[in-house]
Short mmCIF file of C-alpha atoms in Angstrom, two decimals:
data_model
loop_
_atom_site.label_atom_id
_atom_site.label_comp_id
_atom_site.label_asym_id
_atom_site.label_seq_id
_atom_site.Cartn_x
_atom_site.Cartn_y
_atom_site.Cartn_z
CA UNK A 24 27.17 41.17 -16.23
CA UNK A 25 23.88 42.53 -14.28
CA UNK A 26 21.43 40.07 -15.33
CA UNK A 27 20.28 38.75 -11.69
CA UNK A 28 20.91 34.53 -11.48
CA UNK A 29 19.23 31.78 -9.71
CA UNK A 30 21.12 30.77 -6.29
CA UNK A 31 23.19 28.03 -7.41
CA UNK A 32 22.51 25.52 -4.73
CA UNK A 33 21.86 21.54 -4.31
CA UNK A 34 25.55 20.69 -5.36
CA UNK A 35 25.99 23.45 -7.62
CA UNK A 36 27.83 26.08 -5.06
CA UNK A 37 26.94 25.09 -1.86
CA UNK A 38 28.40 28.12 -0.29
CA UNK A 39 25.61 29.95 -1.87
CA UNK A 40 22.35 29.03 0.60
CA UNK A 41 18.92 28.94 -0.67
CA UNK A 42 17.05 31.87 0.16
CA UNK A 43 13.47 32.24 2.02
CA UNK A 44 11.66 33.93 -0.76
CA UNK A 45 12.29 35.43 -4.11
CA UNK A 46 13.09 38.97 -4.90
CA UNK A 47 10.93 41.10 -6.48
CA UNK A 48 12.44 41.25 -10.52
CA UNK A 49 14.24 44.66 -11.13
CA UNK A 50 11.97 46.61 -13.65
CA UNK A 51 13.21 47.18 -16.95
CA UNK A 52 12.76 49.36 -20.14
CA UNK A 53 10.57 49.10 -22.74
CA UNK A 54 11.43 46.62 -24.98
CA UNK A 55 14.12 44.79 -22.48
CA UNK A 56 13.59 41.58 -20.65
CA UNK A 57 12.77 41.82 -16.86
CA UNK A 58 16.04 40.15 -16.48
CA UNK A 59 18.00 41.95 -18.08
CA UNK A 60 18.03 45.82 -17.06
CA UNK A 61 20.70 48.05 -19.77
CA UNK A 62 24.22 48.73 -19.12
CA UNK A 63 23.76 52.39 -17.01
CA UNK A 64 26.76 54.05 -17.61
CA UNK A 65 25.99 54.11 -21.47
CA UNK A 66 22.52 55.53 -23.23
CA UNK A 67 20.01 53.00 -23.97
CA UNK A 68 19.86 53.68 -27.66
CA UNK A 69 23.55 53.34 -27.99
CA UNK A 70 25.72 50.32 -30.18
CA UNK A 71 27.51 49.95 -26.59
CA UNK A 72 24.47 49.10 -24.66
CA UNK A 73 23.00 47.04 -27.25
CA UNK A 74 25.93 44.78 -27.56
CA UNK A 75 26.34 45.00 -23.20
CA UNK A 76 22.73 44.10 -22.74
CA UNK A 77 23.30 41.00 -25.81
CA UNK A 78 26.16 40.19 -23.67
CA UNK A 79 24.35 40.06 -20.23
CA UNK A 80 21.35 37.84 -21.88
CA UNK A 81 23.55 35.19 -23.47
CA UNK A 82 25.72 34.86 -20.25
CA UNK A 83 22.32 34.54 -18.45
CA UNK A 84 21.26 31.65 -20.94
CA UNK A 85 24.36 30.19 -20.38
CA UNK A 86 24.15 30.13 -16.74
CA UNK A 87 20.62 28.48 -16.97
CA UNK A 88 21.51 26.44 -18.93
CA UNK A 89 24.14 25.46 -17.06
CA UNK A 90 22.24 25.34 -14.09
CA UNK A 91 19.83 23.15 -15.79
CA UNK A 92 22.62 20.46 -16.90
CA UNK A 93 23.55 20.15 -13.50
CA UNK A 94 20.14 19.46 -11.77
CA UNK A 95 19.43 16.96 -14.30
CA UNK A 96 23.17 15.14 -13.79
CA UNK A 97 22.58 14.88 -10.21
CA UNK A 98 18.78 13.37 -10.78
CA UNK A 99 20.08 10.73 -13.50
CA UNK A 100 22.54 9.36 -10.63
CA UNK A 101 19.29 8.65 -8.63
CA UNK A 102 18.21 4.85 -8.99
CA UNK A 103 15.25 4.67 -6.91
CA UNK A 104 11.86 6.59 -6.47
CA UNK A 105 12.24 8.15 -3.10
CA UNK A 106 16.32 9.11 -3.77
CA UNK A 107 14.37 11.05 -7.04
CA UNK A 108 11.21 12.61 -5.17
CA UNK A 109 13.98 14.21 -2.57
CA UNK A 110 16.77 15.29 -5.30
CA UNK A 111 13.38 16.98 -7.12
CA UNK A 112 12.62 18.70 -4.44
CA UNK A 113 16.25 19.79 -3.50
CA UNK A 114 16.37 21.31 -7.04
CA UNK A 115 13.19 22.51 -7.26
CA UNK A 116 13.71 24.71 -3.94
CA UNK A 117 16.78 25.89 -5.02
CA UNK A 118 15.55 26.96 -8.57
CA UNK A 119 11.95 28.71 -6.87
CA UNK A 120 14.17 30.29 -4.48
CA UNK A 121 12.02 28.62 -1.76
CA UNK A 122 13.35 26.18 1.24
CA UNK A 123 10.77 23.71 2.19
CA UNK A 124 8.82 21.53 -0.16
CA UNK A 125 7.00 17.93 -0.54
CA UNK A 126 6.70 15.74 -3.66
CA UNK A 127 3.27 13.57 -3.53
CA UNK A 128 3.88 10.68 -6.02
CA UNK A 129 0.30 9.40 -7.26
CA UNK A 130 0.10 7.89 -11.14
CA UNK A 131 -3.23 8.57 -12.46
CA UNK A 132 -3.57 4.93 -13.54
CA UNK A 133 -4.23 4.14 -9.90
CA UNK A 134 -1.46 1.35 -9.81
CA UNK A 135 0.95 2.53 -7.35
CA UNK A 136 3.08 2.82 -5.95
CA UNK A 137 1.76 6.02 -4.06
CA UNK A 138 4.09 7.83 -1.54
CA UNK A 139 4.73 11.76 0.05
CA UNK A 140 8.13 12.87 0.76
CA UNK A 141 9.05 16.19 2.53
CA UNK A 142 11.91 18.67 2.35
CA UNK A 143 12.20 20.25 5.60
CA UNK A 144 9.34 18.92 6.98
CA UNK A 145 9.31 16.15 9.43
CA UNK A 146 6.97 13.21 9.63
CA UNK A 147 4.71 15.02 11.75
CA UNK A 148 4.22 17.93 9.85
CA UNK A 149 3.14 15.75 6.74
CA UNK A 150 0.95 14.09 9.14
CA UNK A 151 -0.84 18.29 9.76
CA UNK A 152 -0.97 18.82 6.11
CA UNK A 153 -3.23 15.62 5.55
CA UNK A 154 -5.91 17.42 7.98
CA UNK A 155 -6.37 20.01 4.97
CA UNK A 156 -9.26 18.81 2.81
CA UNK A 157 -7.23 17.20 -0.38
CA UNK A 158 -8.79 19.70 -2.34
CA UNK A 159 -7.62 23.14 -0.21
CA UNK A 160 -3.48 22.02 -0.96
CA UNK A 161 -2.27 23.15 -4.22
CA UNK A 162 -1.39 18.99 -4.68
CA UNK A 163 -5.36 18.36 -4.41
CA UNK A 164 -5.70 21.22 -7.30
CA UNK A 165 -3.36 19.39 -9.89
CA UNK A 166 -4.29 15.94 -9.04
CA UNK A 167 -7.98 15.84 -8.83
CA UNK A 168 -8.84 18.40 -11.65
CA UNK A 169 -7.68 19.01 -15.31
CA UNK A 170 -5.27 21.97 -14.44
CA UNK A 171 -2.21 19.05 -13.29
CA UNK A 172 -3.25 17.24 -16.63
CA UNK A 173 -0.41 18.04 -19.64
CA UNK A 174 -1.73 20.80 -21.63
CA UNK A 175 -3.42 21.88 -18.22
CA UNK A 176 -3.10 25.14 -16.23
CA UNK A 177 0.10 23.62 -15.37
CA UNK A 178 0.90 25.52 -12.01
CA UNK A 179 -0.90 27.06 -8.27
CA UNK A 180 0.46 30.04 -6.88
CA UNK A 181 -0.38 31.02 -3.50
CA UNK A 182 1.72 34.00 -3.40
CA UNK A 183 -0.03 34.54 0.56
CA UNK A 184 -2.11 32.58 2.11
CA UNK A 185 -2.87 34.95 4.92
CA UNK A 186 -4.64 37.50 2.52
CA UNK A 187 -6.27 36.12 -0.30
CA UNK A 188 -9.55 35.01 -0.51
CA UNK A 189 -11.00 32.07 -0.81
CA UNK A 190 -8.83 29.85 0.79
CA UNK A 191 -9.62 26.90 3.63
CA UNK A 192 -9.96 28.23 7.18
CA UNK A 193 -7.70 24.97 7.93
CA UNK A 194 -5.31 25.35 5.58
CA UNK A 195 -4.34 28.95 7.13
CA UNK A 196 -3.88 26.98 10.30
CA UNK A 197 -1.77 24.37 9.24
CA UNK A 198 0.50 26.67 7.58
CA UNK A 199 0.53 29.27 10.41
CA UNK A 200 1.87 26.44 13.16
CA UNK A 201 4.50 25.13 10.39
CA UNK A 202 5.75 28.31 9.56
CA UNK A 203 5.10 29.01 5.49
CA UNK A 204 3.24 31.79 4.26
CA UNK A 205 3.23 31.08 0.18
CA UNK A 206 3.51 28.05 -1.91
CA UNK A 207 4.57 27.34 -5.58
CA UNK A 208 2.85 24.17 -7.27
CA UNK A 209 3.69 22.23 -10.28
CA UNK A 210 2.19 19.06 -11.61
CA UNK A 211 4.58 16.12 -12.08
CA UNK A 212 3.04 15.36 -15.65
CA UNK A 213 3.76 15.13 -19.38
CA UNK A 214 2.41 14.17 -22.58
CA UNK A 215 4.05 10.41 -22.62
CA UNK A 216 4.24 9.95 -18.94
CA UNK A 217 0.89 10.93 -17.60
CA UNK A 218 0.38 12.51 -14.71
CA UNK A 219 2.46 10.94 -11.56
CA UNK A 220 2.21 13.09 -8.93
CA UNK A 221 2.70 17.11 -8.04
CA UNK A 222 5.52 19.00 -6.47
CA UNK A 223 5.11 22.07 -4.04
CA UNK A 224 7.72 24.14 -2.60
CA UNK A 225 7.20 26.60 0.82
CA UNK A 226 8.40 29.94 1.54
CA UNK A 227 8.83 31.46 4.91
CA UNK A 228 7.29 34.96 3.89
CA UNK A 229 4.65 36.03 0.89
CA UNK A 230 6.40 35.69 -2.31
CA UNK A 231 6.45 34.41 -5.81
CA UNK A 232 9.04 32.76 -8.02
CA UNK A 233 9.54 35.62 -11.04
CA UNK A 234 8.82 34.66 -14.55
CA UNK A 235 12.44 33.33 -15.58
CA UNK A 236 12.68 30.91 -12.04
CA UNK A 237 8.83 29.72 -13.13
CA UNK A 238 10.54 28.83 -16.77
CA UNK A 239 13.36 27.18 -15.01
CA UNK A 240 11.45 25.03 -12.50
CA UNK A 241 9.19 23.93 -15.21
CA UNK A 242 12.33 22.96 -18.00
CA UNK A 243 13.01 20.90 -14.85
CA UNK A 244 9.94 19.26 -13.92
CA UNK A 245 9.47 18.05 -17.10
CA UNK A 246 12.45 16.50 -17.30
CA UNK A 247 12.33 15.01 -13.85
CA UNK A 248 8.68 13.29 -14.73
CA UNK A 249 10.18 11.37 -17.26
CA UNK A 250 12.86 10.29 -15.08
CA UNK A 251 10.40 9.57 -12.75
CA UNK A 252 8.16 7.50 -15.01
CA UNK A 253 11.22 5.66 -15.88
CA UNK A 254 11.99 4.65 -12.18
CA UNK A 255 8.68 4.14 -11.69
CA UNK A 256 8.19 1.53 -14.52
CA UNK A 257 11.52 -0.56 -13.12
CA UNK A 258 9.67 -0.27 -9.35
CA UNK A 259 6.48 -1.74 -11.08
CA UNK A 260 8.52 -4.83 -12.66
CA UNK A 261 10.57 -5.51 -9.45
CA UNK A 262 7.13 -5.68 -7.06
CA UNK A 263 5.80 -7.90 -9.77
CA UNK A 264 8.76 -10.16 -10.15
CA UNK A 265 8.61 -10.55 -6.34
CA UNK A 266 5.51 -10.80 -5.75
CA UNK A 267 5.30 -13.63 -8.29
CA UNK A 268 8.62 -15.27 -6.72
CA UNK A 269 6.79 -15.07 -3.31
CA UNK A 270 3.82 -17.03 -5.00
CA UNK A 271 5.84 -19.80 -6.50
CA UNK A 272 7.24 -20.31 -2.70
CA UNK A 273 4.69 -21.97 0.12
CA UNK A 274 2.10 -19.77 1.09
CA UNK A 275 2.51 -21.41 4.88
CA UNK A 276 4.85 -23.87 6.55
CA UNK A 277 3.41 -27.03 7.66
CA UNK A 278 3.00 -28.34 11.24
CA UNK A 279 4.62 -31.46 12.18
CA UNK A 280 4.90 -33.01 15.59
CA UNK A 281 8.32 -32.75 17.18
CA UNK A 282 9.79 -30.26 14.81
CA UNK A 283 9.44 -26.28 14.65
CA UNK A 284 9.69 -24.45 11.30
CA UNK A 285 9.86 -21.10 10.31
CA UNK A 286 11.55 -19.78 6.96
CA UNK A 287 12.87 -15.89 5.43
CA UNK A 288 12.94 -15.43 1.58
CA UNK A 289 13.96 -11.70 -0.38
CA UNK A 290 14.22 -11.67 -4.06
CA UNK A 291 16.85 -9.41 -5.41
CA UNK A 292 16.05 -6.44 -7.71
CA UNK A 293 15.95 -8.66 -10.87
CA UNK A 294 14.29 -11.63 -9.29
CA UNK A 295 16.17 -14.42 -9.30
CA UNK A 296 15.27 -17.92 -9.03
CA UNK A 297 16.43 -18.95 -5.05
CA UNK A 298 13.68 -21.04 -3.58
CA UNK A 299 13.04 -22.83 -0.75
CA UNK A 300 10.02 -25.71 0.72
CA UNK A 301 8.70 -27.76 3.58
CA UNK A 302 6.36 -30.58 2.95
CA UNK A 303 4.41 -32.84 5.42
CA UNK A 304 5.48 -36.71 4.29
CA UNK A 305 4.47 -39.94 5.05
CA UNK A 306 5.11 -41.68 8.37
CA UNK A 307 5.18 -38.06 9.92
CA UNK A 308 8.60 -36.96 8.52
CA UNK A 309 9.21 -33.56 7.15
CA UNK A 310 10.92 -32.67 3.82
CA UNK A 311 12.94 -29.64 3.46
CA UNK A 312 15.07 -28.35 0.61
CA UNK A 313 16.68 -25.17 -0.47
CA UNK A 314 18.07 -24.45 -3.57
CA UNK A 315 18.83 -21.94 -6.54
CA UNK A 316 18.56 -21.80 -10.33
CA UNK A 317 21.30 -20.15 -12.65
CA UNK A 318 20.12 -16.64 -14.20
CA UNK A 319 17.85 -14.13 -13.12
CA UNK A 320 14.74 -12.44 -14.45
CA UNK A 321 11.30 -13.81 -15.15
CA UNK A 322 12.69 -16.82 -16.94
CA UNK A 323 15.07 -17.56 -13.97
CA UNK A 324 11.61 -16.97 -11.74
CA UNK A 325 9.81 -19.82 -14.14
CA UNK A 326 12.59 -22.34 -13.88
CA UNK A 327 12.44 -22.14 -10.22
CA UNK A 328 8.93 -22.81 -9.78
CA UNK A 329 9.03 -25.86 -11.93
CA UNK A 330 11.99 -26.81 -10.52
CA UNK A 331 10.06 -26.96 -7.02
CA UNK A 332 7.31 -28.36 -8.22
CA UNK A 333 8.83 -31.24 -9.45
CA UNK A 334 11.16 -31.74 -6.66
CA UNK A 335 7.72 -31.55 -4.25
CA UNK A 336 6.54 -34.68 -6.41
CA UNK A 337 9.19 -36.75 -6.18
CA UNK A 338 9.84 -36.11 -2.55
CA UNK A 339 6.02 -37.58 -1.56
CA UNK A 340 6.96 -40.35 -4.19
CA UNK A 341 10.96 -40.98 -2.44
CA UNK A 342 11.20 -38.91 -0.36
CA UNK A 343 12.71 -41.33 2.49
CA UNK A 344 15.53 -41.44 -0.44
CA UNK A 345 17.29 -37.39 -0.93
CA UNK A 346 20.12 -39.17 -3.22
CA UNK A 347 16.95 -40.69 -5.69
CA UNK A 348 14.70 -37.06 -5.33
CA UNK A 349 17.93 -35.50 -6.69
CA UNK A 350 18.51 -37.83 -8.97
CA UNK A 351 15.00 -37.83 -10.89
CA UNK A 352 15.71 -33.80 -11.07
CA UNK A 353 18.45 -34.03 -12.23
CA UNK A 354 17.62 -35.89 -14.99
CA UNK A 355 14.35 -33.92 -15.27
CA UNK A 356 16.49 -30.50 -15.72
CA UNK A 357 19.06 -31.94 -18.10
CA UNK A 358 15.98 -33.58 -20.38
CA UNK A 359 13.76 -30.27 -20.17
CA UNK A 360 16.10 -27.19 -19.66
CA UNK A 361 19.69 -28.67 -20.85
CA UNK A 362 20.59 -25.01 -21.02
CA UNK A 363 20.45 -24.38 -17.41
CA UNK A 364 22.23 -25.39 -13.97
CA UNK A 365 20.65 -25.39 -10.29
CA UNK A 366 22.06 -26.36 -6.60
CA UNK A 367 20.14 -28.55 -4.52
CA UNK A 368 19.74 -29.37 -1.18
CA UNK A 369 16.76 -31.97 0.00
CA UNK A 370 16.54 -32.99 3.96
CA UNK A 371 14.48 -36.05 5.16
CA UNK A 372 13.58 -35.69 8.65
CA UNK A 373 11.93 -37.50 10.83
CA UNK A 374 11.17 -35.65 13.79
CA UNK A 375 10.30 -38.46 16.42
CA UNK A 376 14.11 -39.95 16.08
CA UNK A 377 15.48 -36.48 15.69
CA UNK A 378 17.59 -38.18 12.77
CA UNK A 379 18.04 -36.17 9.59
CA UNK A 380 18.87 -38.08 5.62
CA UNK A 381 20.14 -35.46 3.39
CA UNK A 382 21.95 -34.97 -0.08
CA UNK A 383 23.01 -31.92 -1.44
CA UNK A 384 23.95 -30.89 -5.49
CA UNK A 385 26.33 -28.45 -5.08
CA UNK A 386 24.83 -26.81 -1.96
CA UNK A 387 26.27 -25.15 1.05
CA UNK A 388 26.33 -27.46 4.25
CA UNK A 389 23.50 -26.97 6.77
CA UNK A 390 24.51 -25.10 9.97
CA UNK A 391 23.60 -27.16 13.47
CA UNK A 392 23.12 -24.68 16.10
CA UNK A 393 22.32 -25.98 19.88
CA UNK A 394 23.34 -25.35 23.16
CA UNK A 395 26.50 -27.24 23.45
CA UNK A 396 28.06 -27.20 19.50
CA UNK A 397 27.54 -24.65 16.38
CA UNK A 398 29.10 -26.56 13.67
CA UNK A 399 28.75 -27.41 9.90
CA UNK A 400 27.27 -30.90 9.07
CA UNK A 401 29.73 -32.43 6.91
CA UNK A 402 28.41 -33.24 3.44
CA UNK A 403 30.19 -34.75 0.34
CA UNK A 404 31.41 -32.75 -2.40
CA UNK A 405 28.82 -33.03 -5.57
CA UNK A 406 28.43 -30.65 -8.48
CA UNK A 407 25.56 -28.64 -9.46
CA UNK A 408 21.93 -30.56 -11.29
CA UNK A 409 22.35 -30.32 -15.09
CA UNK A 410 26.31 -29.70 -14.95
CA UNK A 411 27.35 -33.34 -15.69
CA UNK A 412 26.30 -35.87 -18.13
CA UNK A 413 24.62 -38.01 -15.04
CA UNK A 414 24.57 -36.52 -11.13
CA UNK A 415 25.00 -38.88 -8.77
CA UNK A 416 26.14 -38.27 -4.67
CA UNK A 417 26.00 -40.49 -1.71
CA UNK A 418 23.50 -38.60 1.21
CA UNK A 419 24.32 -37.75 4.61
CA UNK A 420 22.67 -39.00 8.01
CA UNK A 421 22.91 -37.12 11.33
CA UNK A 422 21.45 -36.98 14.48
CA UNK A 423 19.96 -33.76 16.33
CA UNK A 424 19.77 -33.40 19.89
CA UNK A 425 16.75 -31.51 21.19
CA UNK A 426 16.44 -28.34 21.32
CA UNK A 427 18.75 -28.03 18.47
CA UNK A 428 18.04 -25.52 15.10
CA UNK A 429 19.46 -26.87 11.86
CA UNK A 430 19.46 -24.42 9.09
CA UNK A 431 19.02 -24.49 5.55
CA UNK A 432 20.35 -22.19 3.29
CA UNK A 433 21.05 -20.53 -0.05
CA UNK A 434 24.33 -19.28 -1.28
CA UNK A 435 23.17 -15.77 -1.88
CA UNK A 436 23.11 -15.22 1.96
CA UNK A 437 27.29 -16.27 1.41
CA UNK A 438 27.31 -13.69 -1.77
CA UNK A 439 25.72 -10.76 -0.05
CA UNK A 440 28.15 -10.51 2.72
CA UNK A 441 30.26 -9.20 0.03
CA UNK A 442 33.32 -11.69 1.37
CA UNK A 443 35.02 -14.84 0.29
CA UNK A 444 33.71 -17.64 0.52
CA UNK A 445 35.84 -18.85 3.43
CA UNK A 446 34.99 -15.31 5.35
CA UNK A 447 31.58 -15.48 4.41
CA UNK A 448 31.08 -18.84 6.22
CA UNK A 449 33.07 -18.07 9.07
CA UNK A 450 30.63 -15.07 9.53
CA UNK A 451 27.33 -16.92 9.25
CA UNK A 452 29.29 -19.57 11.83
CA UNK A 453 30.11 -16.93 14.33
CA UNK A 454 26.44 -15.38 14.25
CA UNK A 455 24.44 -18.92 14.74
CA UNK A 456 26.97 -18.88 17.53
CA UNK A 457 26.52 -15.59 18.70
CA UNK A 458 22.19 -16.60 19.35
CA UNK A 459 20.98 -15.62 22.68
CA UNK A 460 19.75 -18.41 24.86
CA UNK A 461 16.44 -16.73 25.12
CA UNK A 462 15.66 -16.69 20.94
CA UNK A 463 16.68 -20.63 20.71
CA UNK A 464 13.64 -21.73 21.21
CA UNK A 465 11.79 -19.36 18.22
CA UNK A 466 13.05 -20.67 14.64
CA UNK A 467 12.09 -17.24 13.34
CA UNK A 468 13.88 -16.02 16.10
CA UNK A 469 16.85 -17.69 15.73
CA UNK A 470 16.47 -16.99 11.87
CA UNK A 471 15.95 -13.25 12.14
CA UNK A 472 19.39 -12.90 14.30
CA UNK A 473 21.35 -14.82 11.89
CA UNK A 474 20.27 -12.44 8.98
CA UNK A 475 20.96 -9.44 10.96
CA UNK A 476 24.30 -10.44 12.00
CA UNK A 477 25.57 -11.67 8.86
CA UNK A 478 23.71 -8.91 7.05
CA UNK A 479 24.02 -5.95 9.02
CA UNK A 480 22.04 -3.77 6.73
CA UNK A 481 19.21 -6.45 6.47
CA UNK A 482 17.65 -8.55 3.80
CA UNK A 483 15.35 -5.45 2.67
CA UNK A 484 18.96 -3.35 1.76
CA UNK A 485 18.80 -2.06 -2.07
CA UNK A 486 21.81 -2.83 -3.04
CA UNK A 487 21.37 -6.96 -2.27
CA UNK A 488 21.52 -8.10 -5.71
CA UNK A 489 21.24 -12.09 -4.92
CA UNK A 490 18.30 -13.95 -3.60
CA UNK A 491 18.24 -15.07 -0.20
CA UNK A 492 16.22 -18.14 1.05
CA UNK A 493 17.05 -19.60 4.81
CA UNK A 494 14.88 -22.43 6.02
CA UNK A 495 15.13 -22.86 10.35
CA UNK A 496 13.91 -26.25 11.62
CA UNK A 497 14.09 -26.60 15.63
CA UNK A 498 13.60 -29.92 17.07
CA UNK A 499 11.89 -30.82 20.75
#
């Protein structure tokens, strides 16, 4: 078979390396494709040829076709925006024939989110590019005119930007100290998707993808936009989910004589309904409570915030009483959501006496962490709000020494260590253990280090699928 392929690179051979420019296409006969040149040894008019030159075409569909299946297997693995943009570009540069690229993600509906990622380039070299007027980089051409628009020009080819005419002073510059001499441009645009962005790929040395890579690169664009728009759409609902959830959840901590408080809260990808509170109280006490709702999504999200709400009223009403807060939500739930379960946990403190009244509903102990002891506060057994007919639990009374942190948690900071449940506590034991004298007298402080021992890859790690709520309370 003659026909010249593509390199077959980003996970298709990876033996085969991407080269620095593109070939000049082999010129063919009148009447024959550019890519596909006639069998030599046989004359060009004969049944032989005919059927050689047939032969060479279809295996050259087959192989771009191929090709194309692969790219667009490896993309639909991707699950996030940024693990797209760079699989895009890998692709793209290996269809163009080029090695460098960068993918500038911008939906025309101004709503975000708006990013630039680089193939071979480094932070810093982005950072050179942006000192090119916008509208001197082939990007600036597709996404502030018509030509990036679908049904638009649809491409920019700067086949060398050290002779033509008519391009930015700067924009020679810039691409003299990062080493490209051409660039290859495609919108990132279609009919149902809009435009999102544009892609452009580097070469080393003046050149030009040929007609069939141009064909190839734009089959995959297309198809990578609406892969893109999809990703983009489920980016959109998690940042709204969360930023609703982080709405729903104080705003600010109050500031009570004698006690320090400082609080962390992520929302998984779905949203989920972990909350958390502090409330100033009568008689300067403090009220604290954690807790979670069953389910996840935006109705999981609602349930939560009324949940909180009401527990906030009866707290100011009882709060000197956790068993009776508890109590009145439970019944509360059962009466208005009988479909749905929630854990609990509401804390009375009163700062001055250092003495903490608690009850819990199927909530994780608080964690006592002070100089001298890091231990558990034993709590009595008690199921879930909304589980049994009627909840009821006796609460719990300790005394903190000062200087000591007692923390409040949820159980998704358990579920996200990925161990059992006897593990996961012994973990979140050892790290409130593990504090440095110098951070025990910052809540956040001593909040942060907890969450990035028990979590080592953080609370911002995409594959954390429960909520996490931790409330730190530090008393003089």
């Amino acid at each position: 078979m003659n026909a010249p392929h593509p390199p077959k690179v980003a996970g298709i051979d990876s033996t085969v390396p991407a080269p620095a420019h593109t070939v000049a296409p082999v010129s063919a006969a009148p009447g024959t494709s550019p890519v596909d040149p006639p069998h030599s040894a046989d004359p060009p008019h004969s049944p032989y040829a005919a059927g050689a030159m047939i032969q060479d075409r279809l295996a050259g569909w087959v192989s771009d076709l191929t090709t194309l299946h692969e790219l667009t297997e490896r993309l639909a693995r991707t699950d996030g925006l940024d693990a797209a943009l760079k699989e895009l570009l890998r692709a793209g540069a290996a269809l163009v024939g080029a090695r460098r690229g960068l993918a500038v993600l911008e939906p025309d509906d101004g709503l975000g989110p708006a990013t630039t990622i680089g193939l071979g380039l480094a932070r810093a070299d982005l950072g050179h590019m942006e000192t090119v007027p916008r509208s001197a980089m082939p990007y600036g051409a597709l996404l502030d005119t018509a030509a990036g628009l679908p049904g638009g020009a649809g491409e920019v080819v700067h086949s060398d930007l050290f002779t033509e005419d008519g391009l930015h002073p700067r924009h020679r510059e810039v691409a003299a100290r990062l080493g490209y001499a051409a660039s290859y441009a495609l919108p990132l645009s279609t009919e149902s998707a809009g435009r999102l962005g544009a892609a452009v790929w580097l070469y080393d040395e003046p050149a030009a993808p040929t007609d069939r890579r141009r064909h190839l690169a734009g089959l995959y664009v297309r198809y990578a936009t609406e892969h893109l728009a999809r990703l983009l759409d489920v980016e959109r609902t998690r940042a709204c989910m969360a930023t609703i959830a982080e709405g729903l959840l104080p705003s600010r901590l109050p500031r009570v004589p004698g006690v320090q408080l400082a609080a962390r809260h992520r929302s998984g990808p779905r949203g989920g309904g972990d909350w958390y509170d502090a409330l100033p109280l009568p008689d300067a006490a403090v009220g604290l409570a954690v807790g979670s709702v069953t389910g996840s999504g935006p109705c999981a999200v609602a349930a939560m915030g009324r949940l909180r709400a009401s527990l906030r009223a009866y707290a100011v009403m009882e709060g000197e009483d956790p068993v009776a807060v508890l109590s009145d939500l439970e019944l509360l739930l059962r009466l208005t959501e009988p479909a749905r379960c929630a854990t609990a946990l509401f804390a009375y403190c009163e700062p001055v006496l250092r003495r903490v009244t608690l009850a819990g509903a199927g909530h994780s102990p608080p964690l006592l962490v002070g100089e001298r002891r890091t231990e558990f506060v034993e709590t009595s057994v008690s199921a879930p709000l909304g589980m049994l007919s009627c909840w009821e639990a006796p609460s719990v009374e300790f005394q903190a020494e000062a200087g000591e942190t007692v923390l409040l948690y949820t159980d998704g900071l358990l579920h996200r260590t990925g161990d059992s449940v006897d593990r996961a506590f012994a973990r979140l034991h050892a790290a409130a253990a593990s504090v440095p004298r110098t951070l025990r007298r910052d809540p956040g402080a001593v909040a942060d280090h907890v969450l990035r021992t028990v979590l080592p890859d953080g609370l911002d790690a995409t594959n954390g699928a429960e909520d996490v709520a931790l409330v730190a309370a530090r008393f003089d």
